[in-house]
Amino acid sequence: MLTKENILALLEEVKDPEIPVLSLVDLGVITGVEVSDNDHVTVNMTPTFAGCPAMDYMKKDVERTLEKHGISNYTVSMTFDSPWDSNKLSEKGRQHLKEFGLAPPPKYDLILDLDILEHVKCPYCDSDNTDMRTPFGPTLCRSMHYCNNCKQMFEQFKPL
């Protein structure tokens, strides 16, 4: 019998193509899973950015994973009903980002202030003595920072 919980467990296999240690479930991109009485599975996804070039790939990867596990009666939809924000990252996802060398975005309440954008904890030495070098990283969702303690450049997954 299919359940929301076992579908979510299967979808843990689907990784972000730009950050391959992070599942779409932990990223918070999988925003809904429903299983109907006739075992039709509906998966809703919300992109991190409206123009994210990886969304088509991620959607296809979700479909391939469902089919690999014998689920052929499904619908995978992109939805913008509830915009993605970085608070949707799971604690496990935040830890995976750090292990990957990306500073996870801080959690915030309603308003992003400049301090949490500019001063982030270094993923290498955990120092707060960091500076944002540029808000433009290799992808739209990352910024570049420098740690004044360990002298390392690092990327931050931007808080949104």
PDB file of C-alpha atoms in Angstrom:
ATOM      1  CA  MET A   1       0.000   0.000   0.000  1.00  0.00           C
ATOM      2  CA  LEU A   2       1.339   3.405  -0.961  1.00  0.00           C
ATOM      3  CA  THR A   3       1.511   6.122   1.680  1.00  0.00           C
ATOM      4  CA  LYS A   4       2.741   9.699   1.711  1.00  0.00           C
ATOM      5  CA  GLU A   5       5.538   8.660   4.072  1.00  0.00           C
ATOM      6  CA  ASN A   6       6.912   5.892   1.839  1.00  0.00           C
ATOM      7  CA  ILE A   7       6.699   8.119  -1.260  1.00  0.00           C
ATOM      8  CA  LEU A   8       8.718  10.776   0.609  1.00  0.00           C
ATOM      9  CA  ALA A   9      11.234   8.096   1.594  1.00  0.00           C
ATOM     10  CA  LEU A  10      11.606   7.076  -2.085  1.00  0.00           C
ATOM     11  CA  LEU A  11      12.047  10.715  -3.092  1.00  0.00           C
ATOM     12  CA  GLU A  12      15.025  11.022  -0.710  1.00  0.00           C
ATOM     13  CA  GLU A  13      16.922   9.413  -3.625  1.00  0.00           C
ATOM     14  CA  VAL A  14      16.314  12.464  -5.826  1.00  0.00           C
ATOM     15  CA  LYS A  15      19.181  14.897  -5.345  1.00  0.00           C
ATOM     16  CA  ASP A  16      19.582  18.521  -6.329  1.00  0.00           C
ATOM     17  CA  PRO A  17      21.742  18.389  -9.491  1.00  0.00           C
ATOM     18  CA  GLU A  18      23.767  21.411  -8.326  1.00  0.00           C
ATOM     19  CA  ILE A  19      24.221  20.152  -4.741  1.00  0.00           C
ATOM     20  CA  PRO A  20      24.246  16.338  -5.044  1.00  0.00           C
ATOM     21  CA  VAL A  21      24.370  15.703  -1.282  1.00  0.00           C
ATOM     22  CA  LEU A  22      20.987  17.381  -0.808  1.00  0.00           C
ATOM     23  CA  SER A  23      17.709  15.596  -1.520  1.00  0.00           C
ATOM     24  CA  LEU A  24      14.776  17.527  -2.927  1.00  0.00           C
ATOM     25  CA  VAL A  25      12.848  16.513   0.186  1.00  0.00           C
ATOM     26  CA  ASP A  26      15.473  18.081   2.488  1.00  0.00           C
ATOM     27  CA  LEU A  27      15.738  21.115   0.203  1.00  0.00           C
ATOM     28  CA  GLY A  28      11.994  21.688   0.698  1.00  0.00           C
ATOM     29  CA  VAL A  29      11.279  21.623  -3.038  1.00  0.00           C
ATOM     30  CA  ILE A  30       8.881  18.680  -2.606  1.00  0.00           C
ATOM     31  CA  THR A  31       5.982  20.636  -1.132  1.00  0.00           C
ATOM     32  CA  GLY A  32       3.244  18.037  -1.239  1.00  0.00           C
ATOM     33  CA  VAL A  33       2.588  14.346  -1.749  1.00  0.00           C
ATOM     34  CA  GLU A  34      -0.879  12.828  -1.985  1.00  0.00           C
ATOM     35  CA  VAL A  35      -1.942   9.233  -2.577  1.00  0.00           C
ATOM     36  CA  SER A  36      -5.542   8.713  -3.716  1.00  0.00           C
ATOM     37  CA  ASP A  37      -7.749   5.704  -3.005  1.00  0.00           C
ATOM     38  CA  ASN A  38      -6.822   4.215  -6.411  1.00  0.00           C
ATOM     39  CA  ASP A  39      -3.067   4.649  -5.665  1.00  0.00           C
ATOM     40  CA  HIS A  40      -2.621   7.675  -7.926  1.00  0.00           C
ATOM     41  CA  VAL A  41       0.386   9.596  -6.592  1.00  0.00           C
ATOM     42  CA  THR A  42       0.526  13.379  -6.895  1.00  0.00           C
ATOM     43  CA  VAL A  43       3.808  15.136  -6.157  1.00  0.00           C
ATOM     44  CA  ASN A  44       3.911  18.929  -5.969  1.00  0.00           C
ATOM     45  CA  MET A  45       7.179  20.788  -6.355  1.00  0.00           C
ATOM     46  CA  THR A  46       8.020  24.464  -5.829  1.00  0.00           C
ATOM     47  CA  PRO A  47      11.231  25.782  -7.388  1.00  0.00           C
ATOM     48  CA  THR A  48      13.720  27.689  -5.274  1.00  0.00           C
ATOM     49  CA  PHE A  49      13.782  30.407  -7.951  1.00  0.00           C
ATOM     50  CA  ALA A  50      11.177  31.044 -10.649  1.00  0.00           C
ATOM     51  CA  GLY A  51      13.822  30.787 -13.356  1.00  0.00           C
ATOM     52  CA  CYS A  52      15.758  27.852 -11.877  1.00  0.00           C
ATOM     53  CA  PRO A  53      17.238  26.006 -14.867  1.00  0.00           C
ATOM     54  CA  ALA A  54      17.367  22.708 -12.958  1.00  0.00           C
ATOM     55  CA  MET A  55      13.624  22.378 -12.330  1.00  0.00           C
ATOM     56  CA  ASP A  56      12.830  20.413 -15.503  1.00  0.00           C
ATOM     57  CA  TYR A  57      15.668  18.034 -14.725  1.00  0.00           C
ATOM     58  CA  MET A  58      14.486  17.618 -11.114  1.00  0.00           C
ATOM     59  CA  LYS A  59      10.904  16.971 -12.225  1.00  0.00           C
ATOM     60  CA  LYS A  60      12.080  14.280 -14.653  1.00  0.00           C
ATOM     61  CA  ASP A  61      14.261  12.757 -11.923  1.00  0.00           C
ATOM     62  CA  VAL A  62      11.218  12.548  -9.603  1.00  0.00           C
ATOM     63  CA  GLU A  63       9.266  10.810 -12.405  1.00  0.00           C
ATOM     64  CA  ARG A  64      12.144   8.370 -13.071  1.00  0.00           C
ATOM     65  CA  THR A  65      12.393   7.541  -9.377  1.00  0.00           C
ATOM     66  CA  LEU A  66       8.665   6.832  -9.081  1.00  0.00           C
ATOM     67  CA  GLU A  67       8.796   4.598 -12.178  1.00  0.00           C
ATOM     68  CA  LYS A  68      11.917   2.811 -10.915  1.00  0.00           C
ATOM     69  CA  HIS A  69       9.923   1.799  -7.841  1.00  0.00           C
ATOM     70  CA  GLY A  70       6.984   0.520  -9.892  1.00  0.00           C
ATOM     71  CA  ILE A  71       4.765   3.579  -9.558  1.00  0.00           C
ATOM     72  CA  SER A  72       3.292   4.374 -12.964  1.00  0.00           C
ATOM     73  CA  ASN A  73       0.087   6.154 -11.945  1.00  0.00           C
ATOM     74  CA  TYR A  74       1.385   9.608 -10.965  1.00  0.00           C
ATOM     75  CA  THR A  75       1.310  13.333 -11.636  1.00  0.00           C
ATOM     76  CA  VAL A  76       4.282  15.590 -10.881  1.00  0.00           C
ATOM     77  CA  SER A  77       3.409  19.289 -10.908  1.00  0.00           C
ATOM     78  CA  MET A  78       5.288  22.536 -10.500  1.00  0.00           C
ATOM     79  CA  THR A  79       3.358  24.936  -8.331  1.00  0.00           C
ATOM     80  CA  PHE A  80       3.962  28.493  -7.216  1.00  0.00           C
ATOM     81  CA  ASP A  81       0.996  28.536  -4.815  1.00  0.00           C
ATOM     82  CA  SER A  82       3.298  28.820  -1.829  1.00  0.00           C
ATOM     83  CA  PRO A  83       6.681  30.329  -2.738  1.00  0.00           C
ATOM     84  CA  TRP A  84       9.797  28.502  -1.627  1.00  0.00           C
ATOM     85  CA  ASP A  85      11.907  30.065   1.089  1.00  0.00           C
ATOM     86  CA  SER A  86      15.083  28.900   2.776  1.00  0.00           C
ATOM     87  CA  ASN A  87      13.238  28.158   6.032  1.00  0.00           C
ATOM     88  CA  LYS A  88      11.885  25.068   4.212  1.00  0.00           C
ATOM     89  CA  LEU A  89      15.329  23.436   4.369  1.00  0.00           C
ATOM     90  CA  SER A  90      15.327  20.558   6.843  1.00  0.00           C
ATOM     91  CA  GLU A  91      17.905  20.351   9.638  1.00  0.00           C
ATOM     92  CA  LYS A  92      19.391  17.325   7.869  1.00  0.00           C
ATOM     93  CA  GLY A  93      19.588  19.399   4.678  1.00  0.00           C
ATOM     94  CA  ARG A  94      21.344  22.227   6.513  1.00  0.00           C
ATOM     95  CA  GLN A  95      23.911  19.768   7.850  1.00  0.00           C
ATOM     96  CA  HIS A  96      24.469  18.303   4.366  1.00  0.00           C
ATOM     97  CA  LEU A  97      25.059  21.804   2.969  1.00  0.00           C
ATOM     98  CA  LYS A  98      27.684  22.475   5.622  1.00  0.00           C
ATOM     99  CA  GLU A  99      29.415  19.132   4.986  1.00  0.00           C
ATOM    100  CA  PHE A 100      29.439  19.999   1.274  1.00  0.00           C
ATOM    101  CA  GLY A 101      31.242  23.271   2.080  1.00  0.00           C
ATOM    102  CA  LEU A 102      28.247  25.594   1.651  1.00  0.00           C
ATOM    103  CA  ALA A 103      27.154  27.778   4.542  1.00  0.00           C
ATOM    104  CA  PRO A 104      23.496  27.004   5.179  1.00  0.00           C
ATOM    105  CA  PRO A 105      21.162  29.993   5.247  1.00  0.00           C
ATOM    106  CA  PRO A 106      20.083  31.103   8.696  1.00  0.00           C
ATOM    107  CA  LYS A 107      16.486  30.701   9.754  1.00  0.00           C
ATOM    108  CA  TYR A 108      14.646  33.983  10.026  1.00  0.00           C
ATOM    109  CA  ASP A 109      11.264  35.385  11.021  1.00  0.00           C
ATOM    110  CA  LEU A 110       9.419  37.155   8.206  1.00  0.00           C
ATOM    111  CA  ILE A 111      12.038  39.806   7.391  1.00  0.00           C
ATOM    112  CA  LEU A 112      15.531  39.308   5.998  1.00  0.00           C
ATOM    113  CA  ASP A 113      17.918  41.903   7.364  1.00  0.00           C
ATOM    114  CA  LEU A 114      21.308  42.789   5.932  1.00  0.00           C
ATOM    115  CA  ASP A 115      23.197  41.295   8.864  1.00  0.00           C
ATOM    116  CA  ILE A 116      22.086  37.729   8.093  1.00  0.00           C
ATOM    117  CA  LEU A 117      22.930  38.268   4.432  1.00  0.00           C
ATOM    118  CA  GLU A 118      26.427  39.612   5.063  1.00  0.00           C
ATOM    119  CA  HIS A 119      27.722  37.761   8.138  1.00  0.00           C
ATOM    120  CA  VAL A 120      27.400  34.016   8.024  1.00  0.00           C
ATOM    121  CA  LYS A 121      29.079  31.177   9.866  1.00  0.00           C
ATOM    122  CA  CYS A 122      32.031  29.638   8.021  1.00  0.00           C
ATOM    123  CA  PRO A 123      31.293  25.996   7.075  1.00  0.00           C
ATOM    124  CA  TYR A 124      34.984  25.102   7.598  1.00  0.00           C
ATOM    125  CA  CYS A 125      35.836  26.552  11.030  1.00  0.00           C
ATOM    126  CA  ASP A 126      32.428  27.739  12.372  1.00  0.00           C
ATOM    127  CA  SER A 127      33.711  31.300  12.799  1.00  0.00           C
ATOM    128  CA  ASP A 128      31.325  34.237  12.583  1.00  0.00           C
ATOM    129  CA  ASN A 129      34.221  36.484  11.532  1.00  0.00           C
ATOM    130  CA  THR A 130      33.201  36.469   7.865  1.00  0.00           C
ATOM    131  CA  ASP A 131      32.451  38.987   5.140  1.00  0.00           C
ATOM    132  CA  MET A 132      30.306  38.746   2.045  1.00  0.00           C
ATOM    133  CA  ARG A 133      32.519  39.368  -0.972  1.00  0.00           C
ATOM    134  CA  THR A 134      29.740  39.355  -3.551  1.00  0.00           C
ATOM    135  CA  PRO A 135      26.052  38.434  -3.590  1.00  0.00           C
ATOM    136  CA  PHE A 136      26.658  36.781  -6.973  1.00  0.00           C
ATOM    137  CA  GLY A 137      27.816  33.190  -6.756  1.00  0.00           C
ATOM    138  CA  PRO A 138      28.080  30.503  -9.427  1.00  0.00           C
ATOM    139  CA  THR A 139      24.295  30.044  -9.348  1.00  0.00           C
ATOM    140  CA  LEU A 140      21.408  32.371  -8.467  1.00  0.00           C
ATOM    141  CA  CYS A 141      20.953  30.730  -5.082  1.00  0.00           C
ATOM    142  CA  ARG A 142      24.525  31.259  -3.804  1.00  0.00           C
ATOM    143  CA  SER A 143      26.696  34.156  -2.646  1.00  0.00           C
ATOM    144  CA  MET A 144      30.460  34.338  -2.031  1.00  0.00           C
ATOM    145  CA  HIS A 145      31.970  34.952   1.414  1.00  0.00           C
ATOM    146  CA  TYR A 146      35.412  35.069   3.026  1.00  0.00           C
ATOM    147  CA  CYS A 147      36.384  33.813   6.483  1.00  0.00           C
ATOM    148  CA  ASN A 148      38.843  36.112   8.230  1.00  0.00           C
ATOM    149  CA  ASN A 149      39.854  33.335  10.661  1.00  0.00           C
ATOM    150  CA  CYS A 150      40.678  30.357   8.423  1.00  0.00           C
ATOM    151  CA  LYS A 151      41.259  32.531   5.315  1.00  0.00           C
ATOM    152  CA  GLN A 152      38.921  30.421   3.174  1.00  0.00           C
ATOM    153  CA  MET A 153      36.501  31.594   0.502  1.00  0.00           C
ATOM    154  CA  PHE A 154      33.178  29.808   0.710  1.00  0.00           C
ATOM    155  CA  GLU A 155      29.710  29.941  -0.761  1.00  0.00           C
ATOM    156  CA  GLN A 156      26.492  30.488   1.113  1.00  0.00           C
ATOM    157  CA  PHE A 157      23.144  29.114   0.062  1.00  0.00           C
ATOM    158  CA  LYS A 158      21.250  32.413   0.095  1.00  0.00           C
ATOM    159  CA  PRO A 159      18.435  32.961   2.555  1.00  0.00           C
ATOM    160  CA  LEU A 160      15.195  33.764   0.757  1.00  0.00           C
TER     161      LEU A 160
END
